[in-house]
Coordinates of C-alpha atoms and ligand atoms in Angstrom, one line a residue:
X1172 CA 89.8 48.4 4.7
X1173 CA 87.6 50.9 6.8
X1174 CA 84.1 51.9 6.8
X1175 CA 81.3 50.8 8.4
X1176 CA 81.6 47.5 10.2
X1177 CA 79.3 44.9 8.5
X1178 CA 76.5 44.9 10.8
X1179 CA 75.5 48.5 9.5
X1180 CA 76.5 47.8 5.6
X1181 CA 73.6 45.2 5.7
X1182 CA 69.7 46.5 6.3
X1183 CA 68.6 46.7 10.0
X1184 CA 67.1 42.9 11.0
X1185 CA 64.3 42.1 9.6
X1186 CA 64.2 44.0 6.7
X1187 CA 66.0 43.8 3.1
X1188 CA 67.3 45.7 0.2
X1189 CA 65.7 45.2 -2.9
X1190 CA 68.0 45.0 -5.6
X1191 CA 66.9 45.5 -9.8
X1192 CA 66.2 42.0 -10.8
X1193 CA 64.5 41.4 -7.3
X1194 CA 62.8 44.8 -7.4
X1195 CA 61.4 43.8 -11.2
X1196 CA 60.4 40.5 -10.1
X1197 CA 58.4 42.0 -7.4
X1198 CA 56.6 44.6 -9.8
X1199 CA 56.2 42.0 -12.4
X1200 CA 54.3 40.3 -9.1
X1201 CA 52.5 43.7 -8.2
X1202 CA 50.6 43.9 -12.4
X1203 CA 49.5 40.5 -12.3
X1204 CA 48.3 41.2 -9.2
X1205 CA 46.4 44.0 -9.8
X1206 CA 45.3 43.1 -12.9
X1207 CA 43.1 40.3 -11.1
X1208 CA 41.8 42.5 -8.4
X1209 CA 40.8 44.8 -11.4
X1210 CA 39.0 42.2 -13.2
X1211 CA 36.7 41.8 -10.3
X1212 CA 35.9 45.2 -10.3
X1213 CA 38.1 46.2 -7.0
X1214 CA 40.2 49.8 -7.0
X1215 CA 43.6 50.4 -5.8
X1216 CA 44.0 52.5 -2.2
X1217 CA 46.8 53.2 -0.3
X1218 CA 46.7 54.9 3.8
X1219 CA 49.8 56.2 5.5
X1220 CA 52.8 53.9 6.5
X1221 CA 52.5 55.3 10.1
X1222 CA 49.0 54.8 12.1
X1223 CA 47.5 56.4 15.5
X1224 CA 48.5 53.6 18.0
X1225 CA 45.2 53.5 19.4
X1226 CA 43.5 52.8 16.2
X1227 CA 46.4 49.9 15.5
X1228 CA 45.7 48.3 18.9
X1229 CA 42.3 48.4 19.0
X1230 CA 40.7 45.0 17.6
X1231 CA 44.6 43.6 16.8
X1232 CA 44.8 41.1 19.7
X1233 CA 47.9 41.0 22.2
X1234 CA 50.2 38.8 19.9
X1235 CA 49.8 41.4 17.1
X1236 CA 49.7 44.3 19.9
X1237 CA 53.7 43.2 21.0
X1238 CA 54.4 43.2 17.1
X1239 CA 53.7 46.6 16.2
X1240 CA 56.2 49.2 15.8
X1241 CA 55.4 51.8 18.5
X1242 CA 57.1 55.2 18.7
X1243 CA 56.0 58.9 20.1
X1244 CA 56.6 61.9 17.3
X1245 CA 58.0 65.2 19.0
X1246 CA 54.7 66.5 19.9
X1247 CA 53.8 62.8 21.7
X1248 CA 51.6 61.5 19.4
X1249 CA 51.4 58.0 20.4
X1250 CA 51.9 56.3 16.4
X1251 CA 52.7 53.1 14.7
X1252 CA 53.5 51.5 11.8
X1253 CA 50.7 49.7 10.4
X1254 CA 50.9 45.8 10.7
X1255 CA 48.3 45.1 7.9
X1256 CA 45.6 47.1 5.5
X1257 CA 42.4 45.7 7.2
X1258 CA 42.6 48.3 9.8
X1259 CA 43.7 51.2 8.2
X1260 CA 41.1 50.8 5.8
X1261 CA 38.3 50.5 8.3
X1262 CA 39.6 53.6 10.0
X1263 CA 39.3 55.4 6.2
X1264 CA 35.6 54.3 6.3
X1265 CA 35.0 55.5 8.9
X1266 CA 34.9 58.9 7.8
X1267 CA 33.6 58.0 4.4
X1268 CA 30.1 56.5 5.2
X1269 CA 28.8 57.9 2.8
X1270 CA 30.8 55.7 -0.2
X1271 CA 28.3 53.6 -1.7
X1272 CA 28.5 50.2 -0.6
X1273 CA 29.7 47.4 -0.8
X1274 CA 33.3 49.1 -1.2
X1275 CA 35.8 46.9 -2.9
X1276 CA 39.3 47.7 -2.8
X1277 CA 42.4 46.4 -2.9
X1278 CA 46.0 47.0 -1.8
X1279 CA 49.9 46.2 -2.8
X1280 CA 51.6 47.8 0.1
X1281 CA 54.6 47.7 2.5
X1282 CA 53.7 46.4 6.1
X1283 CA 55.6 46.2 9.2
X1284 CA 55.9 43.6 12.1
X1285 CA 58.0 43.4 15.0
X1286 CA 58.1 40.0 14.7
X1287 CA 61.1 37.3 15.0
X1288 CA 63.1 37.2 11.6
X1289 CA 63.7 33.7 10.2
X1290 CA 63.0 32.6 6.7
X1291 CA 59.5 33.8 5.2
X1292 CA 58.8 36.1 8.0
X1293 CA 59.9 39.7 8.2
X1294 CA 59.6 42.8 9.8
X1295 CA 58.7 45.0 6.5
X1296 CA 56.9 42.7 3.9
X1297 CA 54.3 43.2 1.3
X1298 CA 50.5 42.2 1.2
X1299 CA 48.5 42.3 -1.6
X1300 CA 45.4 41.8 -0.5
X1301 CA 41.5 43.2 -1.0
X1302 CA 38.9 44.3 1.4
X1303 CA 34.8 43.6 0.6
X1304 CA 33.2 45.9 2.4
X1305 CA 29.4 46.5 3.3
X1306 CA 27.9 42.9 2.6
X1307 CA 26.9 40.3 4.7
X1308 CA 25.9 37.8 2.0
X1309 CA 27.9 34.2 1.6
X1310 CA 28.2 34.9 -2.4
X1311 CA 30.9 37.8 -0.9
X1312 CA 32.7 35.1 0.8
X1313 CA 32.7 33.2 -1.9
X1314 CA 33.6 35.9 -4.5
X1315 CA 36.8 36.8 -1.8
X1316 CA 37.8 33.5 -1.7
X1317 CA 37.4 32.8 -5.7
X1318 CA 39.3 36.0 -6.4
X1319 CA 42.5 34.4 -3.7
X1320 CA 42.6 31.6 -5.6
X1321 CA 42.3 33.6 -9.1
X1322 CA 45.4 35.4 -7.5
X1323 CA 47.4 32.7 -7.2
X1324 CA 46.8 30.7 -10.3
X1325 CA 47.6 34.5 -12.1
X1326 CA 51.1 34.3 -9.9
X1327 CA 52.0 31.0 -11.2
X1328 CA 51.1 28.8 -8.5
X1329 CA 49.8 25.4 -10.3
X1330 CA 49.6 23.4 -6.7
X1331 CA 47.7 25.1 -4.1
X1332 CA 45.0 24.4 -1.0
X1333 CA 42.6 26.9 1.0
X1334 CA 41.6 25.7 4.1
X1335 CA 38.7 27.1 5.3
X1336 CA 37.2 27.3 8.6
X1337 CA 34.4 29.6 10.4
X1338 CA 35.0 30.9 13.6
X1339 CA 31.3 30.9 14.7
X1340 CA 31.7 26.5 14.3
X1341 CA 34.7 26.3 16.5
X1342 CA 32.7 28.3 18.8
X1343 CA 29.6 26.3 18.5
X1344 CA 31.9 23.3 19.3
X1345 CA 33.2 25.0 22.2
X1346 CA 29.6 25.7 23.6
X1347 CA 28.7 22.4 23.4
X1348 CA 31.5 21.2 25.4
X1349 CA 31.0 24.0 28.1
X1350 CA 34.1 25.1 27.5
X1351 CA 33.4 28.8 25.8
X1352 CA 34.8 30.5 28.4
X1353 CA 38.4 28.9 27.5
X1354 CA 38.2 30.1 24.2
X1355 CA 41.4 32.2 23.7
X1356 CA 43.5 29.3 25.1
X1357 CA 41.8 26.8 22.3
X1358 CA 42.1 29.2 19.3
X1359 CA 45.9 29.5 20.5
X1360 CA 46.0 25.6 20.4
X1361 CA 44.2 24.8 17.4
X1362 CA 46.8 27.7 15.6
X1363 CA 49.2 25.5 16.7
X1364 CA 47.6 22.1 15.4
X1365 CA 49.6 21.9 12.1
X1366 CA 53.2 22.5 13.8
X1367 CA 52.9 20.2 17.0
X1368 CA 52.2 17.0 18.4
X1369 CA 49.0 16.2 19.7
X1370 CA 50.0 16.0 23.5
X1371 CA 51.4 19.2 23.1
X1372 CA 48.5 20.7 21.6
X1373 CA 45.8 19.0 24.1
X1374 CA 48.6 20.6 26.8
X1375 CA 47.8 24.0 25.6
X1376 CA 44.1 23.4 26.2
X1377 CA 44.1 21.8 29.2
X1378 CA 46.7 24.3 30.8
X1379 CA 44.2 27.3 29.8
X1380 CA 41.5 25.7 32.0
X1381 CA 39.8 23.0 29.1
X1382 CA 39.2 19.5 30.2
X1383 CA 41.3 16.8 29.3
X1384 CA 38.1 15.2 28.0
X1385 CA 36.9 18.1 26.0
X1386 CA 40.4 19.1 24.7
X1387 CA 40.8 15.5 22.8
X1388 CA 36.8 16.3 22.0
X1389 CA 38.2 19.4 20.1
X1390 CA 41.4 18.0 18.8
X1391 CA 39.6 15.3 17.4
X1392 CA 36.9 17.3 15.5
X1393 CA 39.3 20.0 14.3
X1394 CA 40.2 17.5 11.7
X1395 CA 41.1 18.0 7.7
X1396 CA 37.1 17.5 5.9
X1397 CA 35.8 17.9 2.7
X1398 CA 33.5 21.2 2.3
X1399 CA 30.4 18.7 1.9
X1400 CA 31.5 17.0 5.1
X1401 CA 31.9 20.2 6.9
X1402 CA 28.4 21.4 6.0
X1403 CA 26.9 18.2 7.6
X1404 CA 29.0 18.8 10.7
X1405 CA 27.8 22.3 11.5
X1406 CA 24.3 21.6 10.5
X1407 CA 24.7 19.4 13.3
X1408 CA 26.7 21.8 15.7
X1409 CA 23.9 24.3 14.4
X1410 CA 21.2 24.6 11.8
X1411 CA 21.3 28.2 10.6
X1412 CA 24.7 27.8 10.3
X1413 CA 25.2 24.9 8.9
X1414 CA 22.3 26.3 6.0
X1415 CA 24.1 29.4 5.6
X1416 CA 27.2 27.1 5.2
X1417 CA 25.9 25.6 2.8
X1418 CA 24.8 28.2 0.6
X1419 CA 28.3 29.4 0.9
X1420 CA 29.6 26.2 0.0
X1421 CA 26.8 26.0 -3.4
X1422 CA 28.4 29.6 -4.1
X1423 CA 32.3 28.7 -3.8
X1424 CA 31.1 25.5 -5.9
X1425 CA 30.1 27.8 -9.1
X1426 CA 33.2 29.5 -9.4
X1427 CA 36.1 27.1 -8.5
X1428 CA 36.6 23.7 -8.3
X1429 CA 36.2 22.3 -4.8
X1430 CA 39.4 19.7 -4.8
X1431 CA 40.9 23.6 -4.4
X1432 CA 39.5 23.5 -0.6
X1433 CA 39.4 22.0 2.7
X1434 CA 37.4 22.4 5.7
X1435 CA 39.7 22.4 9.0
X1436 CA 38.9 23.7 12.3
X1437 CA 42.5 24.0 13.1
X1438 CA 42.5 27.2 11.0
X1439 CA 41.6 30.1 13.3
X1440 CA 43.7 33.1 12.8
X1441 CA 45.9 35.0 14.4
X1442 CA 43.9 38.5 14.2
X1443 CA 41.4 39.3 16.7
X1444 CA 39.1 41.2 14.3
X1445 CA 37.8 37.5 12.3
X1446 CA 34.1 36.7 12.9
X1447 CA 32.8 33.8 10.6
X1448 CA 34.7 32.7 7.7
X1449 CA 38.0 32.6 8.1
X1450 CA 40.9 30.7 5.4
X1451 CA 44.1 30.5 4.8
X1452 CA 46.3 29.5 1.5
X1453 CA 49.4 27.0 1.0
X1454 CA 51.2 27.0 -2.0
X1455 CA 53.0 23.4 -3.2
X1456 CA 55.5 22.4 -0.7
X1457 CA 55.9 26.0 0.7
X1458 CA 55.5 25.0 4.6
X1459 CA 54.2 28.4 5.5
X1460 CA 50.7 30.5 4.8
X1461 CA 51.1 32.3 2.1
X1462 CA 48.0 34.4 2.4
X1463 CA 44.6 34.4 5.0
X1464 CA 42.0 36.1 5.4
X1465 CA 38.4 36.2 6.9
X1466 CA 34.9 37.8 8.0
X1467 CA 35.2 40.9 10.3
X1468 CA 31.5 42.2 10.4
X1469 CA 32.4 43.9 14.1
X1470 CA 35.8 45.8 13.3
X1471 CA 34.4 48.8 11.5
X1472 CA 31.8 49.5 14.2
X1473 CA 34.3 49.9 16.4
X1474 CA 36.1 52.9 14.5
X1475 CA 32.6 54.2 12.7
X1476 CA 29.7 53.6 15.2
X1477 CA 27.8 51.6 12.6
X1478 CA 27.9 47.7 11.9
X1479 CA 28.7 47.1 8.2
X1480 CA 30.2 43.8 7.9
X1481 CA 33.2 43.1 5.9
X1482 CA 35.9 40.3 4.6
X1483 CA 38.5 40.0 2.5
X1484 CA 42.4 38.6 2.4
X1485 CA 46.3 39.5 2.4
X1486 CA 49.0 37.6 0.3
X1487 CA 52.6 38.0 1.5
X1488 CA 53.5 38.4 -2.1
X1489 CA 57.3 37.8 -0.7
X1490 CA 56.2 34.3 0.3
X1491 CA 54.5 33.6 -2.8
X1492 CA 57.1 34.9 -4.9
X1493 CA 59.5 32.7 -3.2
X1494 CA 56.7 29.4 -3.2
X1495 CA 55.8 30.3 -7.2
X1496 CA 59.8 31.2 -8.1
X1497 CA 59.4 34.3 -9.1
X1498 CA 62.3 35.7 -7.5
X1499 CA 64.6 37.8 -10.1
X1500 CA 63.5 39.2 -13.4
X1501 CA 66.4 40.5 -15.8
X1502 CA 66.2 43.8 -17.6
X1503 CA 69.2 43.6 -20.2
X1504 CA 70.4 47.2 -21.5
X1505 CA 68.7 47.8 -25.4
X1506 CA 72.0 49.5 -26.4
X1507 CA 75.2 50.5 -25.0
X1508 CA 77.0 53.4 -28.2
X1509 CA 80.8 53.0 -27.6
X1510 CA 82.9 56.1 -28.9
X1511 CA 86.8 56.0 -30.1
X1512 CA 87.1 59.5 -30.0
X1513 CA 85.2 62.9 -28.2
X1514 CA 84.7 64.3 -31.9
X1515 CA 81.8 61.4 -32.0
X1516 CA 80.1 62.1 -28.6
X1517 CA 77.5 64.7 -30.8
X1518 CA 76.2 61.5 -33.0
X1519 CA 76.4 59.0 -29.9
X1520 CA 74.2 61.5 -27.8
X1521 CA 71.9 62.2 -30.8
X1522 CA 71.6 58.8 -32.2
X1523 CA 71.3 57.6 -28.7
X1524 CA 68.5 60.1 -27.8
X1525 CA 66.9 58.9 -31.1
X1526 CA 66.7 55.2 -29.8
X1527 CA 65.2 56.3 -26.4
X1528 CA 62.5 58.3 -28.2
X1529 CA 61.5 54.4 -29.8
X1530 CA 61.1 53.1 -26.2
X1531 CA 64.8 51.6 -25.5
X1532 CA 67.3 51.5 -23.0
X1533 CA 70.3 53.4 -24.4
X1534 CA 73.9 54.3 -22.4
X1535 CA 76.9 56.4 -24.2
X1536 CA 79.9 55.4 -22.5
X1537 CA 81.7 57.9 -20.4
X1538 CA 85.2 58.0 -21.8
X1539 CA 87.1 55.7 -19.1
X1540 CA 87.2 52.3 -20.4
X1541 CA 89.2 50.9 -23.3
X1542 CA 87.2 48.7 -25.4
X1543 CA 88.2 45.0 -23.9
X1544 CA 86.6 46.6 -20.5
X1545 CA 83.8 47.9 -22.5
X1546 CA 83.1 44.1 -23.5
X1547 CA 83.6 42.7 -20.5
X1548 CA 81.3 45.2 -18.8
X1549 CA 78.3 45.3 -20.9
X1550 CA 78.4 41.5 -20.9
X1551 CA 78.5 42.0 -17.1
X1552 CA 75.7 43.9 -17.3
X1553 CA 73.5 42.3 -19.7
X1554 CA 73.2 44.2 -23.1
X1555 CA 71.9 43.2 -26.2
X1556 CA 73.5 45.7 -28.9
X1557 CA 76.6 47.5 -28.7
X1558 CA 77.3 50.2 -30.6
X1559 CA 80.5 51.4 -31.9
X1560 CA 81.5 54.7 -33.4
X1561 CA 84.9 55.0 -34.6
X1562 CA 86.8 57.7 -36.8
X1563 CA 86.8 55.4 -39.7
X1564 CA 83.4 54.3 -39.3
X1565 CA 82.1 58.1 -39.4
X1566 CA 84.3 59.0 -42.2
X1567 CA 81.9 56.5 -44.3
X1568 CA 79.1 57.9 -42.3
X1569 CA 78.1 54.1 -41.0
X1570 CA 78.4 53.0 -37.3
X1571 CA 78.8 49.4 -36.1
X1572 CA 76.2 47.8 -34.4
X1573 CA 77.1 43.8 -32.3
X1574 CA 74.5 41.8 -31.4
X1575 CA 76.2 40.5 -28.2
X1576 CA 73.7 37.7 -27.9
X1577 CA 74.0 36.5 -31.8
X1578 CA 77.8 37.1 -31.7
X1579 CA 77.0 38.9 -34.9
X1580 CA 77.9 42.4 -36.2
X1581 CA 76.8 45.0 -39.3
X1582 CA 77.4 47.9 -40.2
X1583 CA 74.4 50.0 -40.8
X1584 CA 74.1 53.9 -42.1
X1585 CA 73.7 56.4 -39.5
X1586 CA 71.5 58.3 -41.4
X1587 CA 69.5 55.8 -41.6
X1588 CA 69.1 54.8 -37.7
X1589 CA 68.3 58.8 -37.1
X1590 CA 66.2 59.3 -39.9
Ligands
HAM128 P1 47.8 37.7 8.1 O1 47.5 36.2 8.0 O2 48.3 38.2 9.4 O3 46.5 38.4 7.7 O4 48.8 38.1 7.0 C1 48.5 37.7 5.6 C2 49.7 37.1 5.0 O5 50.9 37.9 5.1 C3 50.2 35.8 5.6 O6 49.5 34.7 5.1 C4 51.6 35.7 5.2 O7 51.8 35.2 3.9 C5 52.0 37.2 5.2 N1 52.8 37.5 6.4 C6 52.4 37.6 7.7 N2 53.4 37.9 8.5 C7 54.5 37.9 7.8 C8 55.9 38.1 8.1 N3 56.3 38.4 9.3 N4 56.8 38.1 7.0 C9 56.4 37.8 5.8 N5 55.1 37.6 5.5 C10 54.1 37.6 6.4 C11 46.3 39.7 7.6 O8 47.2 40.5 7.6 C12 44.9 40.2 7.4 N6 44.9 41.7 7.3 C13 44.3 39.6 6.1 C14 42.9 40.0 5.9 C15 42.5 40.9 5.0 N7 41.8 39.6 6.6 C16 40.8 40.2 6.2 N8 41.1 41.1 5.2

C-alpha cells in the first residue's frame, strides 16, 4: 500500500490528534473548569496563538527562552507562539489601564513549548489557568490558591497536595548565607530537589559558585514543613515576612483545610517572572506537576510602565485529565432510521428532522449497506435506537424502532412520532 510513509500519517512530535471521545472528555474538562473560575467571579479571555517575540522573551527566563517557538512572518516580524497566558495577558493590560482593578480572568487555551516530548510533556498542551490582577494583599493569594484546589476537587481529583513556597524566603536564606549572588544556580538546584540525589543536588550548588557548607545549609532547610512550621521559620529568616506569612497562612486556613498543603523550599519555579508566593499541585500518584503558579508583582511593569502586582496559576488540564482519568467520554448516536426502499427516504428525512428538532442525534442511512452491516455498524458506532422503515411497515403506517441496548423492539405509529 502507498501513501504517506508513517512518520507523516502521525501528528508532527510533540503534538496529538484529538479524536471524539478524547476531544469530549477534554470539553467535559473545559465546563467544569470554567464553571469554578466563574463561581469566583473570574471572566473568560483569550490573546492570539502567535506573540511578538520580544514581548515572549522578555521576563521568560533562558530555559523557557530556548522553548519557544520562534519564526519571522514575510515582512520579518520577529513572532512566537506563546508558551503560557501570564504574559500575553500582561501585555493586554498593558494597553487597558484603565480596567478597573483588581482584573480577574481566566483562560482554557492551547499553548506551545519546544520542549522534549516524553509522557506528560508536550509541545502544544492546554492550561487552564486564572490571572489576579491589581492586588497586593495575601487574601489574593489565598483566594488563587483556594480556587486551584476548588479546580481540582471539581475535576475529580480526591488525593491531592500544594506545596507552597515564597521566593522572597529562599532568598532571605540565601542572604544570610552570603550566597545571594549564586542565586540562579540554587533555584536551578532546589528545582531539581524532588528528582535527584542529594550529592547531586549540593553538586549543582557548589559548581555555580555556593559553598559546600552553605549548599548542605540550603539543602537541609529546603525541607517538606507544615504551613505553621513554615511561618516560624521565616519569622525567623525575617519578621515582616514571616507576619505577612502568616496572615496569608490565617487566610488559606478559612477556606481550605490545611492537610491540603505543604511548605517546601524546594518549590521555586521554572518562570523568571515569580516574586513571593509561588506553589505547585500533585495529584495522587501522578509523579509530575499538574499545575503551578505564583506572585509576579514586577512582570506587568515591565510591558505597562506601572507596578500593579499580580498572581495567579495554570493547570495542564492534559495532565490532570490523565492523573483524574478523565480521558475518553462516549457520545452514542440518539437514532440511526434504516430504509428498505428509496420510496421511504421522504418519511426517514422528515421523521428524522423531527427528532433533531427535540435535541437528538439522528443519521438516515445512505443506501450502501444491507441490514446485517447496518447492525454491525451502528453497534460499532455506539447507537441507542435504530430505526427501521420498510415497505410493509409503511403500508400499516407504523415504523420499527430497536432499542440496541435493551435488545428490545416496537413498533410505534409514525404519525404519532411526527405529530
Ligand atoms: P508552568 O508551571 O510552566 O506555569 O505550567 C503550568 C502547568 O502546565 C504545569 O504544572 C504542567 O501541568 C503544565 N505543563 C507545563 N509544561 C508542559 C508540557 N510540556 N506538557 C504538558 N503540560 C505542561 C505557567 O505556565 C505559569 N504561566 C502559571 C502561572 C499563571 N503563574 C502565574 N499565573
Amino acid at each position: 500500500m502507498t501513501g504517506l510513509p508513517d512518520q507523516l500519517r502521525r501528528p508532527v512530535r510533540g503534538m496529538r490528534d484529538w479524536m471524539p471521545q478524547q476531544l469530549y472528555a477534554l470539553r467535559r474538562m473545559e465546563e467544569v473548569l470554567s464553571s469554578v473560575a466563574e463561581q469566583y467571579g473570574y471572566r473568560r479571555v483569550e490573546t492570539p496563538v502567535v506573540e511578538h517575540f520580544e514581548v515572549l522573551a522578555k521576563k521568560a527566563g533562558q530555559e523557557v527562552i530556548n522553548e519557544i517557538y520562534y519564526f519571522r512572518d514575510k515582512a520579518g516580524r520577529e513572532l512566537g507562539l506563546r508558551f503560557d497566558m501570564t504574559v500575553p495577558i500582561a501585555r493586554v493590560l498593558s494597553y487597558n489601564l484603565d480596567l478597573p482593578r483588581p482584573v480577574r480572568w481566566y483562560y482554557f487555551s492551547k499553548v506551545f513549548r519546544y520542549d522534549e516530548p516524553q509522557h506528560g510533556r508536550y509541545r502544544e498542551f492546554f492550561q487552564f489557568g486564572v490571572e489576579l490582577i491589581g492586588s497586593a494583599s495575601p487574601r489574593a493569594d489565598a483566594e488563587v490558591i483556594q480556587l486551584l484546589a476548588a479546580s481540582l476537587e471539581a475535576a475529580g481529583a480526591s488525593k491531592y497536595v500544594i506545596r507552597i513556597n515564597d521566593r522572597r524566603a529562599v532568598d532571605k536564606l540565601l542572604e544570610s548565607l552570603g550566597a545571594l549572588s549564586h542565586r540562579d544556580a540554587v533555584y536551578r538546584a532546589l528545582d531539581k530537589k524532588l528528582k535527584l540525589p542529594r550529592e547531586e543536588v549540593i553538586g549543582i550548588m557548589t559548581s555555580g559558585g555556593v559553598s559546600r557548607d552553605a549548599a548542605e545549609k540550603i539543602y537541609d532547610t529546603a525541607s517538606e514543613m507544615s504551613l505553621d512550621e513554615a511561618v516560624e521559620v521565616l519569622r525567623r529568616l525575617d519578621g515582616r515576612l514571616g507576619e505577612a506569612y502568616a496572615k496569608f497562612v490565617k487566610y488559606l486556613e478559612a477556606a481550605v483545610p490545611m492537610e491540603r498543603f505543604k511548605f517546601d523550599m524546594s518549590i521555586v519555579r521554572g518562570l523568571d517572572y515569580y516574586t513571593g508566593v509561588v506553589f505547585e499541585a500533585f495529584v495522587g500518584d501522578y509523579w509530575l506537576a499538574v499545575g503551578g503558579g505564583g506572585r509576579y508583582d514586577d512582570l506587568l511593569e515591565l510591558y505597562s510602565g506601572v507596578k500593579i502586582p499580580a498572581l495567579g496559576f495554570a493547570i495542564g488540564v492534559e495532565r490532570l485529565m490523565e492523573a483524574v482519568g478523565l480521558q475518553s467520554v462516549e457520545k452514542p448516536l440518539d437514532y440511526y432510521i434504516y430504509i428498505f426502499d428509496d420510496d421511504a427516504y421522504k418519511h426517514a428525512v422528515a421523521l428524522a428532522n423531527r427528532l433533531r428538532k427535540q435535541g437528538h442525534s439522528v443519521v438516515v442511512e445512505l443506501g450502501e449497506k444491507n441490514l446485517k452491516d447496518v447492525f454491525e455498524y451502528v453497534l460499532k458506532i455506539g447507537t441507542r435506537y435504530l430505526v427501521l422503515i420498510g415497505r410493509k411497515e409503511l403500508e400499516k403506517g407504523v415504523v420499527k424502532i430497536r432499542d440496541l441496548q435493551k435488545r428490545e423492539e416496537v413498533e410505534v405509529p409514525l404519525s404519532a412520532l411526527l405529530s
